[in-house]
Amino acid sequence: MNFEQLYSDFIMFHFKNNTHRGRLEDSTHTVEGSNTSCGDSITLYLTIGKGVVNAIGFEGEGCAISQASAAVMAEILEGKSLEEAAATIVNFEKMIHGEEYDGSKIGDAAFFEGLKEHPMRAKCAILPWKTAAKVLVSKQQKKTGA
Amino acid sequence: MNFEQLYSDFIMFHFKNNTHRGRLEDSTHTVEGSNTSCGDSITLYLTIGKGVVNAIGFEGEGCAISQASAAVMAEILEGKSLEEAAATIVNFEKMIHGEEYDGSKIGDAAFFEGLKEHPMRAKCAILPWKTAAKVLVSKQQKKTGA
Amino acid sequence: MSLKETSAISIKEVRNDFPVFRHYPSLVYLDNAATSQKPQSVIDAVSGFYERENANVHRAVYPLAEKSTDLYESSRSEVARFIGAERNELVFTKGSTESLNIVANALATSGRYKTFVVPTFEHHSNFLPWQYHSLKNGIKFVALPIMGAELTVTEVTESLKEVEAPFVFSIGGLINSTGYRTPFEDITELVHSFGGLTVIDGAQLVPHESFDFKKVNSDFLVFSGHKMLAETGIGCLVGRAELLDDLTPFVFGGGMVDRVSVEASSYAKEGTSRLEGGTQNISGVVSLASACRYLNKIGISAIHEHVSNLTETAREMLKEIADVTVYSPPDSHAILLFSHKRIHSHDLAEFLGRTQEVAIRSGHHCAQLQMKALGITSACRASFYLYNTVEDVKRLIEGITKAERWFL
Amino acid sequence: MSLKETSAISIKEVRNDFPVFRHYPSLVYLDNAATSQKPQSVIDAVSGFYERENANVHRAVYPLAEKSTDLYESSRSEVARFIGAERNELVFTKGSTESLNIVANALATSGRYKTFVVPTFEHHSNFLPWQYHSLKNGIKFVALPIMGAELTVTEVTESLKEVEAPFVFSIGGLINSTGYRTPFEDITELVHSFGGLTVIDGAQLVPHESFDFKKVNSDFLVFSGHKMLAETGIGCLVGRAELLDDLTPFVFGGGMVDRVSVEASSYAKEGTSRLEGGTQNISGVVSLASACRYLNKIGISAIHEHVSNLTETAREMLKEIADVTVYSPPDSHAILLFSHKRIHSHDLAEFLGRTQEVAIRSGHHCAQLQMKALGITSACRASFYLYNTVEDVKRLIEGITKAERWFL
Ligand SMILES: Cc1ncc(COP(=O)(O)O)c(C=O)c1O
Ligand SMILES: Cc1ncc(COP(=O)(O)O)c(C=O)c1O
């Protein structure tokens, strides 16, 4: 994979676009995650109500891939039911780990699939999702694939 | 060094000759030594009186080199004053370790000099001497070279 | 005297693969239990790594580092496959000795085990770590006595009845001094039925016998690369993932930490990271995967058959020398421990090595207690591997005969 | 801008000695602090060993084993000479990390020291072993806080006044994240005057600066082969003989024991044997001696001058990029830690690596606490060695400029 494939237009668009960046004042959940092997850290703000993920915002330090991944994740999860959100996260994690996954469940996040060949950078992409999983995915869902 | 140099006629003569082998009934000192890296062990019987090493006998398991070395040592040390004996031992040890030594002090034991190039077998040759040193050489003598 | 010719492998081709025999065409190398020679493909894998793929692994994103990380991790998968384990069950170490120290230290400090049990025929590397760490941590240490060189499942059963559980039982698969093939599969089952864990010391076994970690169902396995055609300085600790991920680290440093703080630091969760602190022997890892490929190409069972034939041939011929005593059990594999009644083992080894170009080992073979159990302090050991020939065996026997003429 | 041309070494000849640049003629390798590339002579020493000299060391008497033992021990003498120590003061290990764990474990369990002191800018390998073993053994652990990236003798003096003696002070010679050259000579003197022992982590220093163990008068020194042109999996622990011979073993197994008994075993008296349990990385040892010969041939002080010129050139050029911040102290050697205000360090390293063939490292450089002291979580690091050129520096700078265009 060359640089342009890794830093695709899709990723650079979401990195530069600055959507979903920032704290949500009315968030119901705040959760932190970090990737100690590279130093990246992220804080997610989630507004959850009536079984639905209403809004997601994020703050933190990270490379273009992790920032884009956070923005895309927020975009995809917003408006989803808790169950749909969990299924999306579980499938994204499977995709990044090179396991079989349900492509219909993850939408545009499929653009990150190539990273499964790059374990160092896959860690960057997965950080926001792993962090969201702390709130949205139960142990049971992790096992069954939601 | 080839095999014939290592197992010289001198060494084989003393190995096969079986002199000084066996326990001394009237010994004043009995001392044991072993070389755990190869399994050899030796027991020395010394008869010491009036500041003179009167007789030495040995028992034990060991290769031709260690057995010959024991026989030669006994031969050389018998009749020597304690001081002369200590000086002989210290010089033999120096020779085997490749250090400078006083050749006039060790007599026929100089035939073992070639072993200094063979650390594994030097251990065999030195075992009887190290064992005798426990009785005959003081710490002080070791330091000053007797 | 029946000389079984061995046809399991094409010996000429195999010997061509090992440059040492090009340099010393008449070398008879019978010290394989100490370390093996290396095929050209392994040597080339090492040079190739340093010429084209060398970078530190895991922590960098440029292509050369990605190449070396890929190579490192794909080697882990290959080596794991070679012994029937999963990639997350295999930790790279310096060798069997380090592996055994890692696991003995971790199990001793876990506070979970009451007793460590080790048979007394073990190599010092599978004895001292258990002895040291049990004494240090107030764990009972049981050195199972042996009669001669063998240990039956019945004897082990009797001993285990006295042992306080939970316990750890560490046993060699193939004993390095005598070539005794232990019944480690049955013992593993037995130990589990008594509520114990097993550690298999595969240093001699893995080079000679196809091993299936899952099937054997042992808890841990260790082995060394250098005895199976790979570089020195590389070995493995294999453990069932749930056990491995639970071991206390042995070496603290770069790569095994999660978060460092002045008060207390936390360590990586997976055993494969947590137990690999500091820069690893990357070329060693590459060489081990390459060695596994070579062994697979020749075929481990073909090697086993070939070595078995050589061992039997040598055993029969040794027995015909009146003054020779063979200490190895009747069905020992790859290894023959023997001595001559009238020539000390060092003298015999020296004569064979220097005048006959026959390399065997003499001494206690890092098994002082096994020697003691046999009533000796040292002996000669001839050990065979895939590149040895019936001609090598004949040269050994002839050499002993010549030594008799020289020494006696 | 003044571009100091470096003439200390004949760069063209040097580059010809390193096959990696034949395979990747346009590679700019600036990750030398992680691991160095290897010259042909070292690679050949390793292949040559496996083709012609391979046997296990110390315990056999046939000529091939004698050859390998000679090689092993003469390598010990050569490497010891390289850092001004005696051969009985140098123990071979897997690397700096293992060396530091050996000495931390032994000093912690000796019961002789009240406090372990380590500055917080240290590599994790020179932090975690001290932290772990002090906590485990009820020894006080002092992580010396730092302002920025430097530590003055005055600051250390103040801190030591509060430290309970006897203590152990472990400090890097050249800090791996920033290239800060510590005043370890003065600190050694100071520590001794306070009744402490010093350990110098020479992992980054020894490849770059001629080191005289006797003159520095430090108690221990550690370093790694792979950062100074040798194989991975080999390093050294150097200690004053009377201290070394007193260290508790870390790895128990073959070769380090004196007498084994069921009740309790006794270990070899010399540190060089007692601390080298199990089969050692013999080819690694051979490669390290070969690397020392190569470094001597080029000349360590010539290398120092060359690398110093490159570092200064790079520093000046980096400073001219408005958005770049350099964290290394003004006189850092061989290493520059920097970041770009608007391009994350991973993105920059990835861009340089994949599009410019410029290999630098990004991340926390196994120095989380140093990052914290600098108020960052990650940064880029360029590190230089003998084969780098002014052209390499220019390519780095151009690469950053291109990255700015791409990312911003
Ligand atoms: C200063 C310093 N100390 C210790 C180490 C650890 O060395 P190794 O990984 O070779 O064990 C390193 C390597 O990165 C280092 O730079
Ligand atoms: C049965 C057995 N266990 C353990 C070891 C130790 O292996 P290493 O020296 O490679 O660490 C050996 C090597 O001689 C052995 O034969």
mmCIF file with all atom_site columns, N, CA, C and O in Angstrom, chain B residues 1 3-4 6-7 12 16 36-40 61-64 118 121, chain C residues 342 344 346-348 350-351 354-355 363-364 368 376-378 406-408:
data_model
loop_
_atom_site.group_PDB
_atom_site.id
_atom_site.type_symbol
_atom_site.label_atom_id
_atom_site.label_alt_id
_atom_site.label_comp_id
_atom_site.label_asym_id
_atom_site.label_entity_id
_atom_site.label_seq_id
_atom_site.pdbx_PDB_ins_code
_atom_site.Cartn_x
_atom_site.Cartn_y
_atom_site.Cartn_z
_atom_site.occupancy
_atom_site.B_iso_or_equiv
_atom_site.pdbx_formal_charge
_atom_site.auth_seq_id
_atom_site.auth_comp_id
_atom_site.auth_asym_id
_atom_site.auth_atom_id
_atom_site.pdbx_PDB_model_num
ATOM 1   N N  . MET B 1 1   ? 47.776 -27.277 18.522 1.00 0.00 ? 1   MET B N  1
ATOM 2   C CA . MET B 1 1   ? 48.384 -28.433 19.192 1.00 0.00 ? 1   MET B CA 1
ATOM 3   C C  . MET B 1 1   ? 47.663 -29.713 18.773 1.00 0.00 ? 1   MET B C  1
ATOM 4   O O  . MET B 1 1   ? 46.434 -29.811 18.880 1.00 0.00 ? 1   MET B O  1
ATOM 5   N N  . PHE B 1 3   ? 47.041 -33.994 18.767 1.00 0.00 ? 3   PHE B N  1
ATOM 6   C CA . PHE B 1 3   ? 46.802 -34.939 19.847 1.00 0.00 ? 3   PHE B CA 1
ATOM 7   C C  . PHE B 1 3   ? 48.097 -35.423 20.501 1.00 0.00 ? 3   PHE B C  1
ATOM 8   O O  . PHE B 1 3   ? 48.182 -35.513 21.730 1.00 0.00 ? 3   PHE B O  1
ATOM 9   N N  . GLU B 1 4   ? 49.110 -35.713 19.673 1.00 0.00 ? 4   GLU B N  1
ATOM 10  C CA . GLU B 1 4   ? 50.356 -36.257 20.230 1.00 0.00 ? 4   GLU B CA 1
ATOM 11  C C  . GLU B 1 4   ? 51.075 -35.228 21.105 1.00 0.00 ? 4   GLU B C  1
ATOM 12  O O  . GLU B 1 4   ? 51.810 -35.597 22.014 1.00 0.00 ? 4   GLU B O  1
ATOM 13  N N  . LEU B 1 6   ? 49.428 -32.939 22.889 1.00 0.00 ? 6   LEU B N  1
ATOM 14  C CA . LEU B 1 6   ? 48.591 -32.837 24.084 1.00 0.00 ? 6   LEU B CA 1
ATOM 15  C C  . LEU B 1 6   ? 48.841 -34.045 24.977 1.00 0.00 ? 6   LEU B C  1
ATOM 16  O O  . LEU B 1 6   ? 49.079 -33.923 26.177 1.00 0.00 ? 6   LEU B O  1
ATOM 17  N N  . TYR B 1 7   ? 48.736 -35.210 24.380 1.00 0.00 ? 7   TYR B N  1
ATOM 18  C CA . TYR B 1 7   ? 48.985 -36.447 25.121 1.00 0.00 ? 7   TYR B CA 1
ATOM 19  C C  . TYR B 1 7   ? 50.430 -36.876 24.825 1.00 0.00 ? 7   TYR B C  1
ATOM 20  O O  . TYR B 1 7   ? 50.666 -37.865 24.151 1.00 0.00 ? 7   TYR B O  1
ATOM 21  N N  . MET B 1 12  ? 51.771 -39.527 28.940 1.00 0.00 ? 12  MET B N  1
ATOM 22  C CA . MET B 1 12  ? 51.303 -40.907 28.879 1.00 0.00 ? 12  MET B CA 1
ATOM 23  C C  . MET B 1 12  ? 52.151 -41.815 29.768 1.00 0.00 ? 12  MET B C  1
ATOM 24  O O  . MET B 1 12  ? 51.639 -42.751 30.382 1.00 0.00 ? 12  MET B O  1
ATOM 25  N N  . LYS B 1 16  ? 50.372 -43.900 32.665 1.00 0.00 ? 16  LYS B N  1
ATOM 26  C CA . LYS B 1 16  ? 50.357 -45.371 32.668 1.00 0.00 ? 16  LYS B CA 1
ATOM 27  C C  . LYS B 1 16  ? 51.171 -45.961 33.821 1.00 0.00 ? 16  LYS B C  1
ATOM 28  O O  . LYS B 1 16  ? 50.995 -47.102 34.197 1.00 0.00 ? 16  LYS B O  1
ATOM 29  N N  . THR B 1 36  ? 33.931 -29.480 38.739 1.00 0.00 ? 36  THR B N  1
ATOM 30  C CA . THR B 1 36  ? 32.536 -29.810 38.448 1.00 0.00 ? 36  THR B CA 1
ATOM 31  C C  . THR B 1 36  ? 32.205 -29.638 36.973 1.00 0.00 ? 36  THR B C  1
ATOM 32  O O  . THR B 1 36  ? 31.264 -30.231 36.487 1.00 0.00 ? 36  THR B O  1
ATOM 33  N N  . SER B 1 37  ? 32.986 -28.868 36.252 1.00 0.00 ? 37  SER B N  1
ATOM 34  C CA . SER B 1 37  ? 32.625 -28.677 34.859 1.00 0.00 ? 37  SER B CA 1
ATOM 35  C C  . SER B 1 37  ? 32.850 -29.950 34.043 1.00 0.00 ? 37  SER B C  1
ATOM 36  O O  . SER B 1 37  ? 32.230 -30.153 33.025 1.00 0.00 ? 37  SER B O  1
ATOM 37  N N  . CYS B 1 38  ? 33.733 -30.844 34.506 1.00 0.00 ? 38  CYS B N  1
ATOM 38  C CA . CYS B 1 38  ? 33.882 -32.097 33.756 1.00 0.00 ? 38  CYS B CA 1
ATOM 39  C C  . CYS B 1 38  ? 33.614 -33.334 34.583 1.00 0.00 ? 38  CYS B C  1
ATOM 40  O O  . CYS B 1 38  ? 33.562 -34.436 34.059 1.00 0.00 ? 38  CYS B O  1
ATOM 41  N N  . GLY B 1 39  ? 33.439 -33.174 35.870 1.00 0.00 ? 39  GLY B N  1
ATOM 42  C CA . GLY B 1 39  ? 33.118 -34.338 36.697 1.00 0.00 ? 39  GLY B CA 1
ATOM 43  C C  . GLY B 1 39  ? 34.314 -34.999 37.373 1.00 0.00 ? 39  GLY B C  1
ATOM 44  O O  . GLY B 1 39  ? 34.153 -35.925 38.148 1.00 0.00 ? 39  GLY B O  1
ATOM 45  N N  . ASP B 1 40  ? 35.519 -34.529 37.083 1.00 0.00 ? 40  ASP B N  1
ATOM 46  C CA . ASP B 1 40  ? 36.697 -35.118 37.714 1.00 0.00 ? 40  ASP B CA 1
ATOM 47  C C  . ASP B 1 40  ? 36.728 -34.819 39.209 1.00 0.00 ? 40  ASP B C  1
ATOM 48  O O  . ASP B 1 40  ? 36.315 -33.755 39.653 1.00 0.00 ? 40  ASP B O  1
ATOM 49  N N  . GLU B 1 61  ? 39.025 -40.102 40.123 1.00 0.00 ? 61  GLU B N  1
ATOM 50  C CA . GLU B 1 61  ? 38.638 -40.370 38.755 1.00 0.00 ? 61  GLU B CA 1
ATOM 51  C C  . GLU B 1 61  ? 39.093 -39.213 37.918 1.00 0.00 ? 61  GLU B C  1
ATOM 52  O O  . GLU B 1 61  ? 38.887 -38.047 38.291 1.00 0.00 ? 61  GLU B O  1
ATOM 53  N N  . GLY B 1 62  ? 39.672 -39.470 36.799 1.00 0.00 ? 62  GLY B N  1
ATOM 54  C CA . GLY B 1 62  ? 40.043 -38.345 35.959 1.00 0.00 ? 62  GLY B CA 1
ATOM 55  C C  . GLY B 1 62  ? 40.691 -38.823 34.679 1.00 0.00 ? 62  GLY B C  1
ATOM 56  O O  . GLY B 1 62  ? 41.039 -39.998 34.528 1.00 0.00 ? 62  GLY B O  1
ATOM 57  N N  . CYS B 1 63  ? 40.847 -37.896 33.778 1.00 0.00 ? 63  CYS B N  1
ATOM 58  C CA . CYS B 1 63  ? 41.431 -38.231 32.487 1.00 0.00 ? 63  CYS B CA 1
ATOM 59  C C  . CYS B 1 63  ? 42.933 -38.420 32.622 1.00 0.00 ? 63  CYS B C  1
ATOM 60  O O  . CYS B 1 63  ? 43.523 -38.142 33.668 1.00 0.00 ? 63  CYS B O  1
ATOM 61  N N  . ALA B 1 64  ? 43.556 -38.876 31.559 1.00 0.00 ? 64  ALA B N  1
ATOM 62  C CA . ALA B 1 64  ? 44.995 -39.136 31.569 1.00 0.00 ? 64  ALA B CA 1
ATOM 63  C C  . ALA B 1 64  ? 45.768 -37.896 31.994 1.00 0.00 ? 64  ALA B C  1
ATOM 64  O O  . ALA B 1 64  ? 46.749 -37.982 32.747 1.00 0.00 ? 64  ALA B O  1
ATOM 65  N N  . HIS B 1 118 ? 44.748 -24.563 26.020 1.00 0.00 ? 118 HIS B N  1
ATOM 66  C CA . HIS B 1 118 ? 43.544 -25.400 25.986 1.00 0.00 ? 118 HIS B CA 1
ATOM 67  C C  . HIS B 1 118 ? 42.800 -25.304 27.297 1.00 0.00 ? 118 HIS B C  1
ATOM 68  O O  . HIS B 1 118 ? 42.904 -26.191 28.133 1.00 0.00 ? 118 HIS B O  1
ATOM 69  N N  . ARG B 1 121 ? 41.257 -28.361 28.942 1.00 0.00 ? 121 ARG B N  1
ATOM 70  C CA . ARG B 1 121 ? 42.134 -29.404 29.456 1.00 0.00 ? 121 ARG B CA 1
ATOM 71  C C  . ARG B 1 121 ? 43.083 -28.845 30.518 1.00 0.00 ? 121 ARG B C  1
ATOM 72  O O  . ARG B 1 121 ? 43.584 -29.587 31.356 1.00 0.00 ? 121 ARG B O  1
ATOM 73  N N  . ARG C 2 342 ? 38.124 -48.555 30.341 1.00 0.00 ? 342 ARG C N  1
ATOM 74  C CA . ARG C 2 342 ? 39.522 -48.277 30.617 1.00 0.00 ? 342 ARG C CA 1
ATOM 75  C C  . ARG C 2 342 ? 40.049 -46.968 30.000 1.00 0.00 ? 342 ARG C C  1
ATOM 76  O O  . ARG C 2 342 ? 41.216 -46.645 30.154 1.00 0.00 ? 342 ARG C O  1
ATOM 77  N N  . HIS C 2 344 ? 39.195 -42.922 29.964 1.00 0.00 ? 344 HIS C N  1
ATOM 78  C CA . HIS C 2 344 ? 38.338 -41.876 30.532 1.00 0.00 ? 344 HIS C CA 1
ATOM 79  C C  . HIS C 2 344 ? 37.603 -41.138 29.411 1.00 0.00 ? 344 HIS C C  1
ATOM 80  O O  . HIS C 2 344 ? 38.138 -40.972 28.313 1.00 0.00 ? 344 HIS C O  1
ATOM 81  N N  . HIS C 2 346 ? 36.956 -38.065 28.733 1.00 0.00 ? 346 HIS C N  1
ATOM 82  C CA . HIS C 2 346 ? 37.632 -36.927 28.108 1.00 0.00 ? 346 HIS C CA 1
ATOM 83  C C  . HIS C 2 346 ? 38.749 -37.389 27.185 1.00 0.00 ? 346 HIS C C  1
ATOM 84  O O  . HIS C 2 346 ? 38.963 -36.812 26.122 1.00 0.00 ? 346 HIS C O  1
ATOM 85  N N  . ASP C 2 347 ? 39.462 -38.423 27.604 1.00 0.00 ? 347 ASP C N  1
ATOM 86  C CA . ASP C 2 347 ? 40.551 -38.924 26.760 1.00 0.00 ? 347 ASP C CA 1
ATOM 87  C C  . ASP C 2 347 ? 39.995 -39.491 25.461 1.00 0.00 ? 347 ASP C C  1
ATOM 88  O O  . ASP C 2 347 ? 40.548 -39.267 24.386 1.00 0.00 ? 347 ASP C O  1
ATOM 89  N N  . LEU C 2 348 ? 38.897 -40.213 25.585 1.00 0.00 ? 348 LEU C N  1
ATOM 90  C CA . LEU C 2 348 ? 38.304 -40.804 24.393 1.00 0.00 ? 348 LEU C CA 1
ATOM 91  C C  . LEU C 2 348 ? 37.788 -39.713 23.444 1.00 0.00 ? 348 LEU C C  1
ATOM 92  O O  . LEU C 2 348 ? 38.045 -39.743 22.231 1.00 0.00 ? 348 LEU C O  1
ATOM 93  N N  . GLU C 2 350 ? 38.726 -36.655 23.261 1.00 0.00 ? 350 GLU C N  1
ATOM 94  C CA . GLU C 2 350 ? 39.856 -35.899 22.741 1.00 0.00 ? 350 GLU C CA 1
ATOM 95  C C  . GLU C 2 350 ? 40.536 -36.679 21.602 1.00 0.00 ? 350 GLU C C  1
ATOM 96  O O  . GLU C 2 350 ? 40.863 -36.116 20.549 1.00 0.00 ? 350 GLU C O  1
ATOM 97  N N  . PHE C 2 351 ? 40.724 -37.967 21.811 1.00 0.00 ? 351 PHE C N  1
ATOM 98  C CA . PHE C 2 351 ? 41.334 -38.804 20.778 1.00 0.00 ? 351 PHE C CA 1
ATOM 99  C C  . PHE C 2 351 ? 40.460 -38.790 19.511 1.00 0.00 ? 351 PHE C C  1
ATOM 100 O O  . PHE C 2 351 ? 40.958 -38.584 18.400 1.00 0.00 ? 351 PHE C O  1
ATOM 101 N N  . ARG C 2 354 ? 40.529 -35.166 17.881 1.00 0.00 ? 354 ARG C N  1
ATOM 102 C CA . ARG C 2 354 ? 41.775 -34.657 17.313 1.00 0.00 ? 354 ARG C CA 1
ATOM 103 C C  . ARG C 2 354 ? 42.423 -35.584 16.295 1.00 0.00 ? 354 ARG C C  1
ATOM 104 O O  . ARG C 2 354 ? 43.146 -35.126 15.419 1.00 0.00 ? 354 ARG C O  1
ATOM 105 N N  . THR C 2 355 ? 42.206 -36.870 16.438 1.00 0.00 ? 355 THR C N  1
ATOM 106 C CA . THR C 2 355 ? 42.887 -37.759 15.481 1.00 0.00 ? 355 THR C CA 1
ATOM 107 C C  . THR C 2 355 ? 41.922 -38.356 14.470 1.00 0.00 ? 355 THR C C  1
ATOM 108 O O  . THR C 2 355 ? 42.336 -38.778 13.403 1.00 0.00 ? 355 THR C O  1
ATOM 109 N N  . GLY C 2 363 ? 31.703 -35.578 29.492 1.00 0.00 ? 363 GLY C N  1
ATOM 110 C CA . GLY C 2 363 ? 31.456 -34.768 30.675 1.00 0.00 ? 363 GLY C CA 1
ATOM 111 C C  . GLY C 2 363 ? 30.160 -35.173 31.342 1.00 0.00 ? 363 GLY C C  1
ATOM 112 O O  . GLY C 2 363 ? 29.711 -36.317 31.191 1.00 0.00 ? 363 GLY C O  1
ATOM 113 N N  . HIS C 2 364 ? 29.540 -34.217 32.054 1.00 0.00 ? 364 HIS C N  1
ATOM 114 C CA . HIS C 2 364 ? 28.305 -34.571 32.762 1.00 0.00 ? 364 HIS C CA 1
ATOM 115 C C  . HIS C 2 364 ? 27.065 -34.109 32.006 1.00 0.00 ? 364 HIS C C  1
ATOM 116 O O  . HIS C 2 364 ? 25.955 -34.339 32.433 1.00 0.00 ? 364 HIS C O  1
ATOM 117 N N  . GLN C 2 368 ? 24.184 -33.376 36.234 1.00 0.00 ? 368 GLN C N  1
ATOM 118 C CA . GLN C 2 368 ? 24.966 -33.991 37.309 1.00 0.00 ? 368 GLN C CA 1
ATOM 119 C C  . GLN C 2 368 ? 24.157 -35.049 38.056 1.00 0.00 ? 368 GLN C C  1
ATOM 120 O O  . GLN C 2 368 ? 24.688 -36.098 38.429 1.00 0.00 ? 368 GLN C O  1
ATOM 121 N N  . ILE C 2 376 ? 27.976 -42.619 37.869 1.00 0.00 ? 376 ILE C N  1
ATOM 122 C CA . ILE C 2 376 ? 29.178 -42.168 37.181 1.00 0.00 ? 376 ILE C CA 1
ATOM 123 C C  . ILE C 2 376 ? 29.331 -40.661 37.381 1.00 0.00 ? 376 ILE C C  1
ATOM 124 O O  . ILE C 2 376 ? 28.416 -40.000 37.883 1.00 0.00 ? 376 ILE C O  1
ATOM 125 N N  . THR C 2 377 ? 30.497 -40.125 36.994 1.00 0.00 ? 377 THR C N  1
ATOM 126 C CA . THR C 2 377 ? 30.640 -38.675 37.082 1.00 0.00 ? 377 THR C CA 1
ATOM 127 C C  . THR C 2 377 ? 30.730 -38.059 35.688 1.00 0.00 ? 377 THR C C  1
ATOM 128 O O  . THR C 2 377 ? 30.472 -36.876 35.514 1.00 0.00 ? 377 THR C O  1
ATOM 129 N N  . SER C 2 378 ? 31.100 -38.890 34.718 1.00 0.00 ? 378 SER C N  1
ATOM 130 C CA . SER C 2 378 ? 31.097 -38.357 33.353 1.00 0.00 ? 378 SER C CA 1
ATOM 131 C C  . SER C 2 378 ? 31.018 -39.519 32.379 1.00 0.00 ? 378 SER C C  1
ATOM 132 O O  . SER C 2 378 ? 31.225 -40.676 32.752 1.00 0.00 ? 378 SER C O  1
ATOM 133 N N  . TRP C 2 406 ? 45.671 -47.123 21.189 1.00 0.00 ? 406 TRP C N  1
ATOM 134 C CA . TRP C 2 406 ? 46.559 -46.046 21.606 1.00 0.00 ? 406 TRP C CA 1
ATOM 135 C C  . TRP C 2 406 ? 46.728 -45.972 23.116 1.00 0.00 ? 406 TRP C C  1
ATOM 136 O O  . TRP C 2 406 ? 47.822 -45.827 23.643 1.00 0.00 ? 406 TRP C O  1
ATOM 137 N N  . PHE C 2 407 ? 45.584 -46.043 23.821 1.00 0.00 ? 407 PHE C N  1
ATOM 138 C CA . PHE C 2 407 ? 45.628 -45.799 25.266 1.00 0.00 ? 407 PHE C CA 1
ATOM 139 C C  . PHE C 2 407 ? 46.028 -47.027 26.079 1.00 0.00 ? 407 PHE C C  1
ATOM 140 O O  . PHE C 2 407 ? 46.508 -46.895 27.192 1.00 0.00 ? 407 PHE C O  1
ATOM 141 N N  . LEU C 2 408 ? 45.764 -48.241 25.544 1.00 0.00 ? 408 LEU C N  1
ATOM 142 C CA . LEU C 2 408 ? 45.886 -49.414 26.425 1.00 0.00 ? 408 LEU C CA 1
ATOM 143 C C  . LEU C 2 408 ? 47.163 -50.215 26.171 1.00 0.00 ? 408 LEU C C  1
ATOM 144 O O  . LEU C 2 408 ? 47.971 -49.906 25.336 1.00 0.00 ? 408 LEU C O  1
#
